[in-house]
Amino acid sequence: MNESETRAELIDPALAQAGWGKVEGSRVRREFPITKGRLLGGGRRASTLSADYVLVYKNRNLAVIEAKKNTLYYTDGLAQAKEYATRLNIRYTYATNGERIYQVDMTEGVEGDVTAYPTPEALWEMTFPKVDTLLERLFKVPFENRGGTWQPRYYQENAITKTLEALSEGKERILLTLATGTGKTAIAFQIAWKLFHAKWNLRSLKENDFSRSPRILFLADRNLLADQAFNAFNAFEEDALVRIDPSEIRKKGSVPTNGNIFFTIFQTFMSGADDSPYFGAYEKDFFDFIIIDECHRGGANDESSWRAILEYFSPAIQLGLTATPRRDENADTYDYFGEPVYEYSLKEGINDGFLTPFKVKEIATTGDKYTYTSDDEVLEGQELLEEGKEYSKEEQNKIIEIMDIERYKVRLFLEMMPQGEKTLVFCETQLHAAAIRDLINQESKSKNPDFCQRVTANDGARGEQALKAFQDNEKTIPTILTTSKKLSTGVDAPEIRHIVLLRSVKSMVEFKQIVGRGTRLFDNKDYFTIYDFVEAYKHFSDPAWDGELPEPEPSEPKEPCKKCGELKCTCEKEYVLCKVCENDPCVCEKETKKMIRIKLSKTKFLELDSMVKTSFYAPDGKPISADEFVRKLFADFPKFFESEEELRRIWSLPDTRNRLLEELHENGYTLEQLDELKRLVKAEGSDLYDVLAYIAYHASIVPRLERAKKAELKLKDYDAPKQAFLNFVLEQYVDKGVQELDDKRLKGLLELKYGGTHEAKMAMGDVKSIRESFVGFQRYLYEDGVANVAYEQSPLMVAKPKNKYGS
């Protein structure tokens, strides 16, 4: 029997006999999806992961079964079974060939043969030996699946489960750490949904009282985030949702209390009549559960006045959500919340296919350092200019402004990107962001005056309007936004394909947030690009990039407060919110000191130059340089072909060529990366075959036009109509590349040349003979000695001894 027959005739009946699918509340989920498969480029993905069976009882995933056909050894799938159970956070997992069953307890490390599958109730008791009525009550509430259109991803379900388990165990502060773009708001919604419909509240924990629905507070630090969450919770009844509005409070003279899910920002709670914060108008135990979005940004900071809100509502269970928990002596998120109950990293998200990978262009210019000479014109600040001083790029746009250098950088990144794709540009200051906005509008191909807009704290409602339009996938204007700090978080814009760094990013927390702006999935978005003018790429070498965060360095002992005498001041704080940014302390950009403004001489401007180094995302979570990429590719070539002749044979047929590309993709060599190599070795007009042969065997790189001319001479064996068609195919190959030789392109080529398949058959005969000609002639393109074109050796050339094949 094959595997499908083994499942149908042996495994399915055994599960039914144990009651699975028959006992109320039990389900057998087949082909349970785990990952989507890492994006590889060209619309391709790596292989997905899915479990053959997942056994579900009382809305809990209890076991994984990995099946193999009955002619294989019954534990052949054991490694897969263990991997899937680990990912799904499931205690019991099984490997089987239908005739024998192997059971593993992932918690206790006990494994061995069993004669049958446990019943649903038996497996429940095996998994949860202690009775937990609260947890059972919470999990009885199914996920809100939006009419069957939504199912949690495996890590989202894990995060929800871990949170509810922590709550039932009496943990008062809970932390979830998940990469940007992985759906933290969706997780928060499902947790709130279960708590609401289970009628859980604070008294449930101590008195087993489920007489009322909970009051839940969603706290953010920006209106945009609070509004996004409010809209995401729209499956609740309208009267259950409350958006706390300070103007409404002032109008009515009281805070809103009728509702169940409340949304606000810290700043609203800190404001109030006579400088008394609004949050004090609520009883301390009014809220049962508080969700703190982006909790690393202040709420967990010892020095933040916002901490007072969390401390005031300390009776509530508090859930912190973050992509980048901050750990330093001033704001230790871990110190406040404790260790995360669940973590899901950027690396995991990209490798699982739930986030978009990226490439990095490290850009250095000759304008990164500047020394004044007399041929330059000082437009402003002559008295501040230091003769002979070399101004670094860190000082530019802070103490010295050289707009000619900024114009050069703008031209540079606009030339490197498709200008119709959505882009964020991070600038040193709000004034710098305005200047870059103007330069982009001057230098871009677009004639729309709103092509690029600035969105900063000082742009107010106009900036918010521009941001909303930018986030709308149906709108193309604005296409580029410039900012300073405001857009480093909270921008849910899946279409972003380019991030430009024109300001230094010292904080790892902020760097992760900025990179996260581009990771959300979007149609036909295989990767996004970071244009790094400020050496931010060095963060990728930091262990904190995608690993364990280091413990904070011990700080110097603080002086006791002079008023209360305590090391940690217990004095009542006076809350004074800035009227512009609504923050305490104010985060508005201070009045800029007078800067030196320079206009370069014409000669200096024309002599500006740059060096661009491209790095690719690697499955280990860090970018890999082009040189490292080539060396790794060269070392891996024997996995794919053993000689130049074998490569030629493989590449000459569409089927085997596609299989090779798929194998390369599966091993981390995507089509976009290989195309980038073509650019790096100046072989844009050549076939990808030439790049592979060049790296592997020092072969000459042959332009596609030269290959086409040689192949054209061999077409005399075909009749005139087929010669005409194959010559047309060669034209497409020269113009667009090897993808035009793919089997899947045949129909499109026939329609392009003849208007349709029927007309093509009238001209050339049946489809079978047309296809044979289309596939067969391709060998002429790659024949040995098809051309002998001298080619300058690339700096990426890998020096290597002759291999075992004598090449």
PDB file of C-alpha atoms in Angstrom, residues 221 265-272 275-277 279 297-299 301-309 571-588 590:
ATOM      1  CA  ASP A 221       1.203  54.847  23.272  1.00  0.00           C
ATOM      2  CA  ILE A 265      -3.405  55.632  24.967  1.00  0.00           C
ATOM      3  CA  PHE A 266      -1.206  56.381  27.978  1.00  0.00           C
ATOM      4  CA  GLN A 267      -1.294  60.072  27.127  1.00  0.00           C
ATOM      5  CA  THR A 268      -5.104  60.236  27.463  1.00  0.00           C
ATOM      6  CA  PHE A 269      -4.989  58.610  30.878  1.00  0.00           C
ATOM      7  CA  MET A 270      -2.213  61.004  31.977  1.00  0.00           C
ATOM      8  CA  SER A 271      -4.181  64.127  31.003  1.00  0.00           C
ATOM      9  CA  GLY A 272      -7.064  65.497  33.026  1.00  0.00           C
ATOM     10  CA  ASP A 275      -3.483  68.276  35.959  1.00  0.00           C
ATOM     11  CA  SER A 276      -5.084  65.288  37.701  1.00  0.00           C
ATOM     12  CA  PRO A 277      -4.764  62.150  35.531  1.00  0.00           C
ATOM     13  CA  PHE A 279      -7.045  57.099  35.178  1.00  0.00           C
ATOM     14  CA  ARG A 297       8.310  51.730  25.033  1.00  0.00           C
ATOM     15  CA  GLY A 298       7.658  53.221  28.418  1.00  0.00           C
ATOM     16  CA  GLY A 299       4.983  51.408  30.381  1.00  0.00           C
ATOM     17  CA  ASN A 301      10.094  51.819  32.477  1.00  0.00           C
ATOM     18  CA  ASP A 302      10.844  52.536  36.131  1.00  0.00           C
ATOM     19  CA  GLU A 303      11.376  56.225  35.358  1.00  0.00           C
ATOM     20  CA  SER A 304       8.304  56.656  33.173  1.00  0.00           C
ATOM     21  CA  SER A 305       5.339  58.529  34.595  1.00  0.00           C
ATOM     22  CA  TRP A 306       3.271  56.064  32.526  1.00  0.00           C
ATOM     23  CA  ARG A 307       4.334  53.327  34.946  1.00  0.00           C
ATOM     24  CA  ALA A 308       1.977  54.964  37.435  1.00  0.00           C
ATOM     25  CA  ILE A 309      -0.991  53.762  35.319  1.00  0.00           C
ATOM     26  CA  CYS A 571       6.758  60.944  45.931  1.00  0.00           C
ATOM     27  CA  GLU A 572       3.538  61.699  44.102  1.00  0.00           C
ATOM     28  CA  LYS A 573       4.512  62.787  40.608  1.00  0.00           C
ATOM     29  CA  GLU A 574       3.141  65.860  38.904  1.00  0.00           C
ATOM     30  CA  TYR A 575       2.010  64.979  35.398  1.00  0.00           C
ATOM     31  CA  VAL A 576       2.448  67.765  32.869  1.00  0.00           C
ATOM     32  CA  LEU A 577       1.725  66.667  29.320  1.00  0.00           C
ATOM     33  CA  CYS A 578       3.264  68.502  26.389  1.00  0.00           C
ATOM     34  CA  LYS A 579       0.449  70.172  24.423  1.00  0.00           C
ATOM     35  CA  VAL A 580       2.076  69.224  21.085  1.00  0.00           C
ATOM     36  CA  CYS A 581       3.183  65.596  21.489  1.00  0.00           C
ATOM     37  CA  GLU A 582       0.946  64.745  24.494  1.00  0.00           C
ATOM     38  CA  ASN A 583       3.876  63.037  26.212  1.00  0.00           C
ATOM     39  CA  ASP A 584       5.456  63.357  29.643  1.00  0.00           C
ATOM     40  CA  PRO A 585       8.304  63.994  29.313  1.00  0.00           C
ATOM     41  CA  CYS A 586       8.003  65.921  26.042  1.00  0.00           C
ATOM     42  CA  VAL A 587       9.509  64.138  23.018  1.00  0.00           C
ATOM     43  CA  CYS A 588       9.135  67.022  20.585  1.00  0.00           C
ATOM     44  CA  LYS A 590      13.865  70.843  20.382  1.00  0.00           C
TER      45      LYS A 590
END
